[in-house]
Tab-separated table of C-alpha atoms in Angstrom:
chain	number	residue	atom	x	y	z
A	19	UNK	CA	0.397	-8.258	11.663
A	20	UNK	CA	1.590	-8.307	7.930
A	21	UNK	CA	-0.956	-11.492	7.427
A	22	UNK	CA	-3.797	-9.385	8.759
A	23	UNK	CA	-3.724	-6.199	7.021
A	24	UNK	CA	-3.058	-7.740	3.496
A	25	UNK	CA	-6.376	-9.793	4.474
A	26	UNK	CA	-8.270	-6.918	5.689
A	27	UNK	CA	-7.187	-4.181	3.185
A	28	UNK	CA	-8.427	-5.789	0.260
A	29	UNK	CA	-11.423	-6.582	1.860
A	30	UNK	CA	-12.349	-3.181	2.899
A	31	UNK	CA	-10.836	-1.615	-0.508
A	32	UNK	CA	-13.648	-1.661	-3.192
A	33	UNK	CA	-16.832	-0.967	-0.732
A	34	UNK	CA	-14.405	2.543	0.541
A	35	UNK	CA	-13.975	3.408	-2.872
A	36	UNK	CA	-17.287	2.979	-3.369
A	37	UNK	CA	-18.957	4.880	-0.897
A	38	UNK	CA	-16.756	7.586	-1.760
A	39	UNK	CA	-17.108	7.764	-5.717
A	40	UNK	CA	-21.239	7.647	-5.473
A	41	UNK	CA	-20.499	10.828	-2.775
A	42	UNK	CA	-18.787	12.729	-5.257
A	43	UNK	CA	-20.646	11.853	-8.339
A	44	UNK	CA	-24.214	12.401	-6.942
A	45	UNK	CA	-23.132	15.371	-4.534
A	46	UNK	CA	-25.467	18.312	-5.374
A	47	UNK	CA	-24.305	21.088	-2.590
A	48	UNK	CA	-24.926	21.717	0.814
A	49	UNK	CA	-27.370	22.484	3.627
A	50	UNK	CA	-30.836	22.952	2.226
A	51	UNK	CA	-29.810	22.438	-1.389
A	52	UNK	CA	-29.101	18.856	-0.570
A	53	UNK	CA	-32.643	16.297	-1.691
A	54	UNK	CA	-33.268	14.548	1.173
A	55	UNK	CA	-32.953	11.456	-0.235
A	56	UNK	CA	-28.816	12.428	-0.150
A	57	UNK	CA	-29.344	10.641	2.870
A	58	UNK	CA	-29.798	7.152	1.828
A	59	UNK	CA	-26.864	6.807	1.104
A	60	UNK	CA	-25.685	6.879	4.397
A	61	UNK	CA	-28.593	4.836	5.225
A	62	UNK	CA	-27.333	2.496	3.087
A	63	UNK	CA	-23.640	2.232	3.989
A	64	UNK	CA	-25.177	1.750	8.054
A	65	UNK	CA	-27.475	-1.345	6.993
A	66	UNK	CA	-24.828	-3.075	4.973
A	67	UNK	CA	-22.274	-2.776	7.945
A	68	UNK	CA	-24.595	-4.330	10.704
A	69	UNK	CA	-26.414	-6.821	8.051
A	70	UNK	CA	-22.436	-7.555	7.865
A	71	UNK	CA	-21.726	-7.726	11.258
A	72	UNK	CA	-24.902	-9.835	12.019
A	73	UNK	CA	-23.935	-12.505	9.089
A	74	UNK	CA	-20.745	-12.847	10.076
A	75	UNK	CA	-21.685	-13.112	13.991
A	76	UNK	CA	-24.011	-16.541	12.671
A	77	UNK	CA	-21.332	-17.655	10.152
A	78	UNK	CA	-18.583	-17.745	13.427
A	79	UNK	CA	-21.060	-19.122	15.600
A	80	UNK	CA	-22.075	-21.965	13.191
A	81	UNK	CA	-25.852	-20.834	13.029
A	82	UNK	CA	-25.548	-20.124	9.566
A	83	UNK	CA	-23.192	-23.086	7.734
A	84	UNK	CA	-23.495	-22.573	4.610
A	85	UNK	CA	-23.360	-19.200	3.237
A	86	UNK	CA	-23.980	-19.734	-0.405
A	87	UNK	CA	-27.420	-19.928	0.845
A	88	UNK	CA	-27.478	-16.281	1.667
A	89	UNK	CA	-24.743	-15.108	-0.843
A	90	UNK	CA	-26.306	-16.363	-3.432
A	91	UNK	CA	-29.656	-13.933	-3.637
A	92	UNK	CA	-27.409	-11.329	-2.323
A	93	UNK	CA	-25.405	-11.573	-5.588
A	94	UNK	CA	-27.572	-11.489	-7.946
A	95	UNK	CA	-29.102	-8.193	-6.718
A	96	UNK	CA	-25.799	-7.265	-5.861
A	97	UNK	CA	-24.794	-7.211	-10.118
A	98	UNK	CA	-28.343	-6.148	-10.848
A	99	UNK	CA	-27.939	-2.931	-8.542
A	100	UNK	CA	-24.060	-2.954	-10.062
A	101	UNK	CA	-25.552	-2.049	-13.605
A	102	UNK	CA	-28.227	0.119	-12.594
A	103	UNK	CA	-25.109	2.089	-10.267
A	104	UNK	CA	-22.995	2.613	-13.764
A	105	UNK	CA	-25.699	3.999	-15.144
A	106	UNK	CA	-26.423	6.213	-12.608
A	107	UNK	CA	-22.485	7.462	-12.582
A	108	UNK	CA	-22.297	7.874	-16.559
A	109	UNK	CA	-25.690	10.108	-16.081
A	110	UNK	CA	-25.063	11.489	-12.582
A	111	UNK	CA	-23.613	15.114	-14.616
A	112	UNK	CA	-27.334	15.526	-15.957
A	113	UNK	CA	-28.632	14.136	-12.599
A	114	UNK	CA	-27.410	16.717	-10.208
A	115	UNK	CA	-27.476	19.975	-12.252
A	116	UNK	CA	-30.328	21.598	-11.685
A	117	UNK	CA	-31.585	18.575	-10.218
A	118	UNK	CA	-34.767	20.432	-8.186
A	119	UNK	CA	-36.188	20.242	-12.092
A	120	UNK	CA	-36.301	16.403	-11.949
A	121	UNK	CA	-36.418	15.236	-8.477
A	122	UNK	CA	-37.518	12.064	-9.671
A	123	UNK	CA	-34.690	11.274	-10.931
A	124	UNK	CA	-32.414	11.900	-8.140
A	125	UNK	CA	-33.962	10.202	-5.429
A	126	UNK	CA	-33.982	7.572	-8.026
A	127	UNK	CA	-29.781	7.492	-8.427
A	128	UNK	CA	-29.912	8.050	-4.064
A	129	UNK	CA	-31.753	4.394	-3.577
A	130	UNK	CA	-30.004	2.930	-6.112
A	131	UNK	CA	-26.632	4.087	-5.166
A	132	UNK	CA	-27.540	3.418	-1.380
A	133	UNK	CA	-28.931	-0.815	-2.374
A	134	UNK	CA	-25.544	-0.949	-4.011
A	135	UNK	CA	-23.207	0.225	-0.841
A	136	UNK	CA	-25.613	-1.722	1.301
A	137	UNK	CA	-25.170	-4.888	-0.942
A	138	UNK	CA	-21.745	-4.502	-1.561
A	139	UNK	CA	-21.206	-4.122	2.033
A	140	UNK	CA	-22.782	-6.980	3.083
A	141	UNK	CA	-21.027	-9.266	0.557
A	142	UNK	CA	-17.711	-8.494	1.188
A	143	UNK	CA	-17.070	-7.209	4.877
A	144	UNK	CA	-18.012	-10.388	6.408
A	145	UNK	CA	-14.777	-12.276	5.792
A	146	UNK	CA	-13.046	-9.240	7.010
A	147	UNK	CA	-14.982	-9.346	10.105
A	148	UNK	CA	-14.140	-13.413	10.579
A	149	UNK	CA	-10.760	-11.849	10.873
A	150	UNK	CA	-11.221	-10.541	14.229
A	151	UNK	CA	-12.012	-14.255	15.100
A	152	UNK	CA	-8.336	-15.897	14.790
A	153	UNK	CA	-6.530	-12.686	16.505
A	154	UNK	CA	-5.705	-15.258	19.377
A	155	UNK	CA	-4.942	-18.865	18.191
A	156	UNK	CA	-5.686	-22.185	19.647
A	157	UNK	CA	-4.141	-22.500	23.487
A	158	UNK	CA	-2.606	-19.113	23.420
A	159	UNK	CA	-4.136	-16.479	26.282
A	160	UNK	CA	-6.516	-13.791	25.089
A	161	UNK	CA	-3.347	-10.911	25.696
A	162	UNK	CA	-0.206	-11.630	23.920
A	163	UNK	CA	1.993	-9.441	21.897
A	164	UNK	CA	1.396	-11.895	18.359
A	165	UNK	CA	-2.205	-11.001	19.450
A	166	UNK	CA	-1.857	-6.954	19.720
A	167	UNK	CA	-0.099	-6.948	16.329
A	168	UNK	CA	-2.880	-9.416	14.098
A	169	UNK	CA	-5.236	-6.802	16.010
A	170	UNK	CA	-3.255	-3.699	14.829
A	171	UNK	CA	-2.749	-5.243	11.387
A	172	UNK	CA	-6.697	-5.570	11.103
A	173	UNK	CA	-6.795	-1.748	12.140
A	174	UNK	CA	-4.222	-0.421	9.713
A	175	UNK	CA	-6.422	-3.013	6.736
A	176	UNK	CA	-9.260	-0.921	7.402
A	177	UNK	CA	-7.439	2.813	8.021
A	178	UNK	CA	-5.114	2.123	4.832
A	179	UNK	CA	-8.762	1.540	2.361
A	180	UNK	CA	-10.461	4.574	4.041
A	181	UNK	CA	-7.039	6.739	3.925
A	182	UNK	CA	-7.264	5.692	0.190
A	183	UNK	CA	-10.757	6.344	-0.660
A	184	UNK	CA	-9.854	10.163	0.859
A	185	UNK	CA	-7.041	10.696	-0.804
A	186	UNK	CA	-8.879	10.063	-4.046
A	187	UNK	CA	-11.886	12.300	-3.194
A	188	UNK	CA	-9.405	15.572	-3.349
A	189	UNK	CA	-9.631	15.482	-6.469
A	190	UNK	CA	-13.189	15.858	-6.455
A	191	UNK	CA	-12.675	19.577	-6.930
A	192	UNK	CA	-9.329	19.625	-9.382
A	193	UNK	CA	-9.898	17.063	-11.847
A	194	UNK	CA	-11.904	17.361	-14.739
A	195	UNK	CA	-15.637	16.064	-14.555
A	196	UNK	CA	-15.065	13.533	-17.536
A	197	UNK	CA	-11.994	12.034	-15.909
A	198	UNK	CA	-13.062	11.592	-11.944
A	199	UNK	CA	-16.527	9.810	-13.855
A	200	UNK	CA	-14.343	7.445	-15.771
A	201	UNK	CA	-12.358	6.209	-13.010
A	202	UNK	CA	-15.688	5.394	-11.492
A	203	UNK	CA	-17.366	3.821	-14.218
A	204	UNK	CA	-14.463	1.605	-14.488
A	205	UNK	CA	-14.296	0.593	-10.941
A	206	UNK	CA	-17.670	0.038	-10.803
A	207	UNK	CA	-16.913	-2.408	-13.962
A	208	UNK	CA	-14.575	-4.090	-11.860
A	209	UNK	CA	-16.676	-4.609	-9.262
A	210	UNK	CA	-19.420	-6.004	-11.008
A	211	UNK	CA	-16.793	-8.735	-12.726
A	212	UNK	CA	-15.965	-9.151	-9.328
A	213	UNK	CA	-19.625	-9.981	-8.050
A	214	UNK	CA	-20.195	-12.070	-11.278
A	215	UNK	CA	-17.590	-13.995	-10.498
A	216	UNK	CA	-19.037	-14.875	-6.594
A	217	UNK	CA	-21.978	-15.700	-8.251
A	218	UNK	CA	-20.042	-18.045	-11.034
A	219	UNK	CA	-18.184	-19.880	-8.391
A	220	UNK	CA	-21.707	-20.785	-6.451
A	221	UNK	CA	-23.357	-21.655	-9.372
A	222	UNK	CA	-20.973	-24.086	-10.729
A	223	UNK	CA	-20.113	-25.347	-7.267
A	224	UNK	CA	-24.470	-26.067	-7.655
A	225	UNK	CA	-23.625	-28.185	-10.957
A	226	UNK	CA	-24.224	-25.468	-13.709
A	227	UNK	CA	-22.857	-26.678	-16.178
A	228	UNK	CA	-19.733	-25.172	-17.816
A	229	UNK	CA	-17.416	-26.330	-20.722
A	230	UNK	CA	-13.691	-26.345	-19.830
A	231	UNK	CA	-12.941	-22.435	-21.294
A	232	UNK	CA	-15.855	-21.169	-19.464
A	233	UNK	CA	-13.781	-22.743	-16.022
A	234	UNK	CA	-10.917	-21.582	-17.243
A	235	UNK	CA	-12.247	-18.348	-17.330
A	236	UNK	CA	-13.877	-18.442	-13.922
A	237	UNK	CA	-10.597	-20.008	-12.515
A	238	UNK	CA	-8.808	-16.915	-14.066
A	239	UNK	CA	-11.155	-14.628	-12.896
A	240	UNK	CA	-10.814	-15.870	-9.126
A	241	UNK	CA	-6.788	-15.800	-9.524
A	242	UNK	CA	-6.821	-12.187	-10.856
A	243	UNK	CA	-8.585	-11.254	-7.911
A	244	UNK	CA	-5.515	-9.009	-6.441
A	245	UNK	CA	-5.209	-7.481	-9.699
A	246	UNK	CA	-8.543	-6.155	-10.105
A	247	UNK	CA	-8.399	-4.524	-6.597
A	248	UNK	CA	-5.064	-3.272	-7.175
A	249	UNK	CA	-7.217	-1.600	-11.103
A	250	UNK	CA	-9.851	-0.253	-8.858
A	251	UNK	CA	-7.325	2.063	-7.431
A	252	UNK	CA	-5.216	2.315	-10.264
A	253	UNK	CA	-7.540	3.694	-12.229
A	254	UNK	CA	-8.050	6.509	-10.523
A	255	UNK	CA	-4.743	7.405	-11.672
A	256	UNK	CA	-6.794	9.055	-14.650
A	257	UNK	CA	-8.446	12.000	-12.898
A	258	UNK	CA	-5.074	12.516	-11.214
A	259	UNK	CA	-3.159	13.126	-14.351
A	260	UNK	CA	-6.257	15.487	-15.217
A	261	UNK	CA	-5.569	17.113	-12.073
A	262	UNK	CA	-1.950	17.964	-13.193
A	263	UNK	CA	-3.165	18.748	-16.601
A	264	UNK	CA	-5.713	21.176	-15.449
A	265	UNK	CA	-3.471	22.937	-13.074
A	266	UNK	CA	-0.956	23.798	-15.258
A	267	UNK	CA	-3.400	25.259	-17.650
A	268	UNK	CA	-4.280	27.632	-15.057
A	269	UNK	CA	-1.980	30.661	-16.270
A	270	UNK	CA	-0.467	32.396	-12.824
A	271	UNK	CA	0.749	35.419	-14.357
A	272	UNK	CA	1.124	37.705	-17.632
A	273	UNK	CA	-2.716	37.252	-18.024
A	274	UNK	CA	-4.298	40.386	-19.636
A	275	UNK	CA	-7.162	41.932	-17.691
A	276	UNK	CA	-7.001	39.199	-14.921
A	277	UNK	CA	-6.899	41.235	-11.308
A	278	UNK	CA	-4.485	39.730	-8.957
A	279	UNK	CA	-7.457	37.681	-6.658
A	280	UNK	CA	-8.236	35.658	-10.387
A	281	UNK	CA	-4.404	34.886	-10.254
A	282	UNK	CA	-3.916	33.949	-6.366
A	283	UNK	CA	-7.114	31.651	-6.800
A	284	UNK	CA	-5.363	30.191	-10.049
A	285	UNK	CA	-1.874	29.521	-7.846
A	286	UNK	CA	-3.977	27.975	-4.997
A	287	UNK	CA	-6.094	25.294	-7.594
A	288	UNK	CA	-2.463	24.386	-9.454
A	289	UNK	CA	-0.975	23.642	-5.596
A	290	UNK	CA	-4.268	22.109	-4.906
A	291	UNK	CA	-3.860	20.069	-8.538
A	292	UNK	CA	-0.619	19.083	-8.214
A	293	UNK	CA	-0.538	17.836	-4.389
A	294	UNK	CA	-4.164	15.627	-4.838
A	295	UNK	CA	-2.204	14.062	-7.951
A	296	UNK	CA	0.507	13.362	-6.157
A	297	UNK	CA	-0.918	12.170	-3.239
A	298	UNK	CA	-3.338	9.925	-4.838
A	299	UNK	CA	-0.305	8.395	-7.060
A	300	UNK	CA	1.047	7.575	-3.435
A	301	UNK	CA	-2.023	5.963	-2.737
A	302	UNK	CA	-2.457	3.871	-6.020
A	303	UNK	CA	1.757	3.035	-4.838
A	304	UNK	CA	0.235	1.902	-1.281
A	305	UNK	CA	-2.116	-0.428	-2.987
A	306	UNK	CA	-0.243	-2.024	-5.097
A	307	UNK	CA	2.674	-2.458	-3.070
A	308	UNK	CA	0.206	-4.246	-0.475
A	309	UNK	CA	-1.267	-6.345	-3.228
A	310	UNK	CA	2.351	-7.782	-4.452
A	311	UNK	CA	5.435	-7.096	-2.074
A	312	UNK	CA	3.050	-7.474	0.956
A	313	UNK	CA	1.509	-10.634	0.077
A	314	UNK	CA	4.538	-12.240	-1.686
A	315	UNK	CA	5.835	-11.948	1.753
A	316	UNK	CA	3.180	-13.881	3.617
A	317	UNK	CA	2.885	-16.340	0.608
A	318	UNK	CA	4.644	-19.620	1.314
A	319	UNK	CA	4.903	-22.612	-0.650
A	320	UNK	CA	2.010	-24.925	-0.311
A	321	UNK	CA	2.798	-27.979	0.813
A	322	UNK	CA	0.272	-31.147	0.945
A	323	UNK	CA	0.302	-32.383	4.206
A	324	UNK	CA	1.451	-35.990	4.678
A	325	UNK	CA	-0.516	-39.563	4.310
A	326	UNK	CA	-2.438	-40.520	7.442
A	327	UNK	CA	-1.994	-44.446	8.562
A	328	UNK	CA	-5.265	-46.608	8.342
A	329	UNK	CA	-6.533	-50.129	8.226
A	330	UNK	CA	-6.418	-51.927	5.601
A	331	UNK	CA	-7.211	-55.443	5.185
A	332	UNK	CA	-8.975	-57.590	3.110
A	333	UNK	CA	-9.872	-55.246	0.448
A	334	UNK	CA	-11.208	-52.885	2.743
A	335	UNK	CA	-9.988	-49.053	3.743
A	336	UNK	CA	-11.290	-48.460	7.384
A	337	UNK	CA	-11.013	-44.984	8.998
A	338	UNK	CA	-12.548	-44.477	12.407
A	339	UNK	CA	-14.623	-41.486	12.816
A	340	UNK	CA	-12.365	-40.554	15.668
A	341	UNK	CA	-9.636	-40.195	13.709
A	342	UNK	CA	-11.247	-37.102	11.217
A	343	UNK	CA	-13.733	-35.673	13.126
A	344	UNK	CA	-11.976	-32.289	14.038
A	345	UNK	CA	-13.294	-30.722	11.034
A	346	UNK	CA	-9.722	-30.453	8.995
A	347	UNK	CA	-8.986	-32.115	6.305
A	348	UNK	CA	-7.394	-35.533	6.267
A	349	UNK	CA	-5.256	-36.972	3.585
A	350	UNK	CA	-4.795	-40.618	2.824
A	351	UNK	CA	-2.602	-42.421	0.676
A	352	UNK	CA	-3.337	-45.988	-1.162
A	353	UNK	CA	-1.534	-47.956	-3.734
A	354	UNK	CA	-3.852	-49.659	-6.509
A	355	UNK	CA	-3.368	-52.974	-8.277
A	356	UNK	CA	-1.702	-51.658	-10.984
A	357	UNK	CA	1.253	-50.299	-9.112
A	358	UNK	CA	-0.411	-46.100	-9.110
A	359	UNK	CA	0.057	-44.559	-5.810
A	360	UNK	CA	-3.226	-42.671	-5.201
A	361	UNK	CA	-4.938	-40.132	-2.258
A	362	UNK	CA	-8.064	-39.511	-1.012
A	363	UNK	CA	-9.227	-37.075	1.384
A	364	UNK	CA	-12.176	-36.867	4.127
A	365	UNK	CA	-13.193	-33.799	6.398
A	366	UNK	CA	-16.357	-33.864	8.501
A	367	UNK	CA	-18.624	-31.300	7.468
A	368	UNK	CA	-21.269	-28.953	8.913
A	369	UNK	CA	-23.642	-30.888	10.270
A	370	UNK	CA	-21.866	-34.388	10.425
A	371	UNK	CA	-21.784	-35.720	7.713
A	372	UNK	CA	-18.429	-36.695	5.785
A	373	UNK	CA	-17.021	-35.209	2.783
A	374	UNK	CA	-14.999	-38.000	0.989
A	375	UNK	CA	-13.250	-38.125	-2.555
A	376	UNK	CA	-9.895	-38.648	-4.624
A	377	UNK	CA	-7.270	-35.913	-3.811
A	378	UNK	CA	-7.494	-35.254	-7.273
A	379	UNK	CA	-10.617	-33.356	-9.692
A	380	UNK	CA	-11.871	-33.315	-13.285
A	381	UNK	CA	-10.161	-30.176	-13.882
A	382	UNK	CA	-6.973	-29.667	-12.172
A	383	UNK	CA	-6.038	-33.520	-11.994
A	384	UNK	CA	-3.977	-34.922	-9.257
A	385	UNK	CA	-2.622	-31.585	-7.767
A	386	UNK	CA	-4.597	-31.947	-4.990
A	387	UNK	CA	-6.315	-29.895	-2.112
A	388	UNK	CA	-5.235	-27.869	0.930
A	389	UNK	CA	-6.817	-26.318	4.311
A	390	UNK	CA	-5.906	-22.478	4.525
A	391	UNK	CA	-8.284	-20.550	7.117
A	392	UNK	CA	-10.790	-23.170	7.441
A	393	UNK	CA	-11.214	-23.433	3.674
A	394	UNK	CA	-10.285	-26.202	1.337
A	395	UNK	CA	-8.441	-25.265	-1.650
A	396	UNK	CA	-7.198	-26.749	-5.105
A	397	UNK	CA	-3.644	-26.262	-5.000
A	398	UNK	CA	-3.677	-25.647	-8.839
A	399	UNK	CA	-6.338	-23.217	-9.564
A	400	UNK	CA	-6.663	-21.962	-5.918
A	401	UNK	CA	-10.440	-21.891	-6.540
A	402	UNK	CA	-11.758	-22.482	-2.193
A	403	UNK	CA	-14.188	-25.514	-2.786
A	404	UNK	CA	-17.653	-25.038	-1.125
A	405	UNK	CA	-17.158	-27.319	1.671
A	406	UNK	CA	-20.690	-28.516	1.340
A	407	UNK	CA	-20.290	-29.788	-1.783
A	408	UNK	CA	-17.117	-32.296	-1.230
A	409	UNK	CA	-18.773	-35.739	-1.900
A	410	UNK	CA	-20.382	-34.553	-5.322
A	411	UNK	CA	-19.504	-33.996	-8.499
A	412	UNK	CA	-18.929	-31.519	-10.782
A	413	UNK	CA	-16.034	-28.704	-11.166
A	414	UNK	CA	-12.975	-28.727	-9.021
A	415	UNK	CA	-14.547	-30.841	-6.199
A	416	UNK	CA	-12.529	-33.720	-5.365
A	417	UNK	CA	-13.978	-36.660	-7.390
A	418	UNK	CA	-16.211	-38.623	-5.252
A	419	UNK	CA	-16.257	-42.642	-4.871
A	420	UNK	CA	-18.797	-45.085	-3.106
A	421	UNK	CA	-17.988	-45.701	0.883
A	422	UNK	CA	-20.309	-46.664	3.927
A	423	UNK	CA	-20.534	-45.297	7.113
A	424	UNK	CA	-21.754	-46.580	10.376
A	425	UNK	CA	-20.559	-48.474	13.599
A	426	UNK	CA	-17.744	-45.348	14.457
A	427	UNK	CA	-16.135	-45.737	11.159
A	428	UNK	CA	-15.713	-45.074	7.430
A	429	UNK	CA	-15.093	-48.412	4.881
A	430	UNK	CA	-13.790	-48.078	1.451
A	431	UNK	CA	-13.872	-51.192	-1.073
A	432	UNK	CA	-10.003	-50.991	-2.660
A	433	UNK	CA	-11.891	-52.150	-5.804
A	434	UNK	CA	-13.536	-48.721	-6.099
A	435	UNK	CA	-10.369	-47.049	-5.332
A	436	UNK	CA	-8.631	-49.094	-8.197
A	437	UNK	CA	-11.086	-48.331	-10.781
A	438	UNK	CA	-10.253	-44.447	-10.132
A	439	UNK	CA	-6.303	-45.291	-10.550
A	440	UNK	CA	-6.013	-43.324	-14.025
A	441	UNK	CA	-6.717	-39.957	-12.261
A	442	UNK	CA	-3.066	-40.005	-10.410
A	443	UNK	CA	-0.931	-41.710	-13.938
């Protein structure tokens, strides 16, 4: 259960928060004072969630292999509509007042705050969807109690980020203006580094070119992850302390020519003040107590698994194709001429074809990869290598050598395995 909701939580995080935030900043009133475009929104936040649902549905049933393909486009409008979106939120103030003046305008912020849910939706709920797929493992029946509690971890995930995204919108009406729009200028920072880096990963997986500090930075970027979705929350910490602020400056008594209603309202916005701080500190808590203590404590030591036995003879590595065609990745050990004990890895890939290389990659050397939810991972960086593009160079994929296929099995020349030797030293 644990496993599931620290998976689905952060998931679901950033696109609550951001549904929420572009509700508050480019609310305008109600009933026929609302644009009609206030609607697209909503519009928006429905097309993402089945576009979601559908993409995920093809990614589980194999139709779609290779989501880079799709993720890809999606990105890049995804940061485009990010930028336009903080725009929007540092001018939504002059946007909604007296926004009948210049409807132009806000319809404008309405479709671009409803193509950024609707992207931002799309691009991250589908993992959290895949989640519903391994509720029941391998040879275990579709009711079991380990299955009930993975399903009620994915439930609380998904309560705990909208919970969150409501506690923060209390203090819509108790923090100051300037605050609540700072909090969501910098979130929406955060998630555009956050989309950037989607985008970085797919492009140098594609062979873009990138001197070591400019991997570094991507692999830093990727392993901060949890910390910039535990800032998206924090930060809201900043209109919360404005709440407090603001409700203490409300004066309750011994306030000349104030009538006693003036005073009651001023007791009921400090109570208001007060508990929306407090209970959004609780919430930031929540977060961040998920992000560390709750995944520390489904974190476990990776461990490579062990050396597979194969033929060798004569110079020659063979593998049969029965041996690695379940789709996980197989490890292999070999000992080269000059005494180096190396590894190599194969996994069959989407389609059938083999992805083959050293256990080992230009950046991370010989720390080697792992499988971890059907992904393959570097052990050092944690970067998930496109499983695609195992078999080519470039980044952290495992550094490919020359092998033939055909007749049921794979065949390695030793020779090419030797000259690779320094890689493991």
């Amino acid at each position: 259960m644990l496993e599931q909701f620290v998976a689905v939580m952060p998931g679901t995080l950033a696109p609550a928060l951001l549904v929420m935030s572009l509700s508050v900043m480019l609310t305008v009133g109600e009933g026929r004072d609302k644009p009609i475009s206030s609607h697209w929104r909503l519009i928006g936040l429905i097309v993402g969630l089945i576009a979601a649902i559908v993409f995920a549905g093809l990614r589980a049933s194999a139709v779609i292999n290779q989501r880079t393909f799709v993720n890809y486009p999606v990105l890049w409008c995804a940061i485009i509509a990010d930028i336009l979106t903080i725009v929007v939120v540092v001018f939504a103030r002059r946007i909604t007042t007296n926004w009948q003046q210049h409807k132009v305008f806000m319809h404008i912020a309405n479709a671009v705050a409803a193509i950024a849910i609707a992207l931002t939706l799309f691009y991250a709920l589908p993992d959290v969807i895949l989640q519903l797929t391994i509720w029941v493992e391998p040879g275990e029946t579709a009711f079991t109690s380990a299955m009930l509690l993975r399903a009620l971890g994915f439930l609380l995930g998904v309560a705990m980020s909208i919970i969150v995204a409501a506690i923060f919108r209390t203090m819509r009406t108790t923090a100051v203006r300037w605050a609540f729009t700072v909090a969501v200028a910098a979130m929406m920072v955060i998630l555009l580094i956050q989309h950037f880096t989607g985008l970085a990963q797919i492009l140098q997986a594609r062979g873009f070119p990138m001197n070591h500090t400019m991997f570094v930075a991507l692999a830093w970027s990727i392993n901060q992850n949890s910390t910039m979705i535990m800032a998206q929350a924090l930060v809201f910490l900043i209109p919360a302390v404005a709440s407090i602020v603001a409700g203490f400056r409300m004066k309750t008594h011994d306030v000349p020519g104030a009538n006693e209603a003036t005073l009651r309202r001023h007791k009921v916005f400090r109570r208001h003040a007060i508990a929306a701080a407090v209970w959004s500190l609780i919430a930031a808590i929540g977060v961040t107590a998920t992000l560390t203590v709750g995944v520390a404590a489904t974190h476990q030591t990776i461990t490579l698994s062990p050396p597979e036995a194969y033929s060798l003879k004569d110079g020659v590595a063979t593998i049969p194709f029965s041996q690695v065609e379940d789709g996980h990745l197989h490890r292999f050990e070999y000992k080269a001429k000059d005494g180096t004990v190396m590894r190599f890895i194969i996994i069959r890939k989407n389609g059938g074809a083999y992805g083959i290389g050293l256990d080992a990659c230009e950046n991370c050397g010989d720390a080697g990869y792992y499988e971890k939810d059907g992904k393959i991972i570097c052990k050092k960086c944690e970067v998930a290598i496109n499983l695609a593009t195992i078999g080519f160079k470039g980044g952290c994929n495992p550094i490919p050598f020359p092998y033939k296929t055909g007749h049921g099995k794979i065949t390695i020349q030793t020779t090419d395995l030797d000259a690779l030797s320094a890689h493991f030293r």
